[in-house]
Amino acid sequence: MHYEGNIIRPPSEAESILLQVTVGCSHNKCTFCGTYRGERFTIKKDSIIFEDIEFAAQYCKRQTRLFICDGDALIIPQRRLVLILERIKSRVPWVERIGLYANTKSIKMKSSEELEELRELGVKIAYMGLETGDDVTLKRINKGADSSRMVEMGRKIRKAGIQLSITVLIGIAGRERSHIHATETGRVLSAIDPEYVGALSLMLIPGTPMHKEYQNGNFELITPDEMLTELGTMISTTHLSSGLFHANHASNYLPIRARLPHDKEKTLALIARALEGKVNLKPEYMRAL
Ligand code: SF4
């Protein structure tokens, strides 16, 4: 496989074939993100991508999932993306699920019919970073969309029959807006009603604008207990018809995996016990991104 630069994938794609079709992220402006800082976004040449599909056809015979890397592969023009998906379908036909990252810009660029065409060609899940439903914080972190656009695009991709996994970031609004961030995120998640929510806990990355804000005293990192309180408020204000709410990423202090609404009360009780000191939290040195 011809991998270039930083390769990232969602935790749930750990066993997937990782096919890199783009380098970097087409947005690359979120103030907390250091993943692709300094990397120029490019779409790789078809010849390289097709060579990698051949590699998968020969050596990845047991993997039934494939993840198209990197940041935001949905931005690829439809005709090229269709060619890549058709090649995967013909050369790696045992792949049952293709996943990719999407953002509001790339979803907006595709018509509903185009999204349905991608689903027909195997794209079954898209991962979208919401981070927060709080408009003030979305602007501050330079996410490139407000909450109403997030809701619109999240619903659009789900309507096309593509499952949606949304990432939110505990602690991203600092101390002052922590409660608003939690309730507004609950509001937006409820409006989109995705199949999956993944909550990560903020870790500051040196060199990012947010880290500089923190160093200058313009951003307050909340404590582990405050993060748990925020997570509890978010879960209690999130109303999903039947979604999986995960907070079991390496960055989280307390692993949570809840089917909502079924597990809501049990999960809130677990958080309450953790806040009373009755459940051990992950030590700081074991956290990672
Ligand atoms: S958080 Fe996602 S969209 Fe934002 S810069 Fe990083 S990779 Fe790009």
Short mmCIF file of N, CA and C and ligand atoms in Angstrom, two decimals, residues 8 25 27-30 32-33 35-36 71 103 131 143, ligand 1:
data_model
loop_
_atom_site.label_atom_id
_atom_site.label_comp_id
_atom_site.label_asym_id
_atom_site.label_seq_id
_atom_site.Cartn_x
_atom_site.Cartn_y
_atom_site.Cartn_z
N ILE A 8 -5.27 8.51 9.42
CA ILE A 8 -6.15 8.31 10.57
C ILE A 8 -7.39 7.54 10.13
N CYS A 25 -6.50 16.81 4.76
CA CYS A 25 -7.92 17.13 4.98
C CYS A 25 -8.27 18.36 4.14
N HIS A 27 -10.46 20.55 4.65
CA HIS A 27 -10.80 21.72 5.47
C HIS A 27 -9.53 22.22 6.19
N ASN A 28 -8.99 21.37 7.02
CA ASN A 28 -7.71 21.62 7.70
C ASN A 28 -7.63 22.94 8.47
N LYS A 29 -8.74 23.37 9.06
CA LYS A 29 -8.72 24.66 9.76
C LYS A 29 -9.21 24.58 11.19
N CYS A 30 -9.61 23.40 11.65
CA CYS A 30 -10.13 23.30 13.01
C CYS A 30 -9.01 23.62 14.01
N PHE A 32 -8.36 22.92 17.03
CA PHE A 32 -7.87 21.92 18.00
C PHE A 32 -7.12 20.79 17.33
N CYS A 33 -7.13 20.73 15.99
CA CYS A 33 -6.67 19.56 15.26
C CYS A 33 -5.25 19.75 14.72
N THR A 35 -3.71 16.99 13.19
CA THR A 35 -3.45 15.80 12.39
C THR A 35 -2.77 16.10 11.07
N TYR A 36 -3.27 17.09 10.36
CA TYR A 36 -2.73 17.33 9.01
C TYR A 36 -2.10 18.72 8.89
N GLY A 71 -8.70 12.33 5.52
CA GLY A 71 -9.70 13.31 5.92
C GLY A 71 -10.61 13.60 4.73
N ASN A 103 -17.67 15.72 5.60
CA ASN A 103 -17.99 16.93 6.37
C ASN A 103 -19.13 17.66 5.67
N GLU A 131 -18.30 17.80 16.76
CA GLU A 131 -17.53 18.35 17.91
C GLU A 131 -18.46 19.00 18.93
N LYS A 143 -14.90 25.42 12.67
CA LYS A 143 -15.36 24.14 12.12
C LYS A 143 -15.90 24.29 10.71
S1 SF4 B 1 -10.86 17.93 12.78
FE1 SF4 B 1 -11.30 16.86 10.87
S2 SF4 B 1 -12.15 18.48 9.52
FE2 SF4 B 1 -11.09 19.52 11.20
S3 SF4 B 1 -9.01 19.90 10.44
FE3 SF4 B 1 -8.94 17.95 11.58
S4 SF4 B 1 -9.26 16.38 10.04
FE4 SF4 B 1 -9.91 18.32 9.12
#
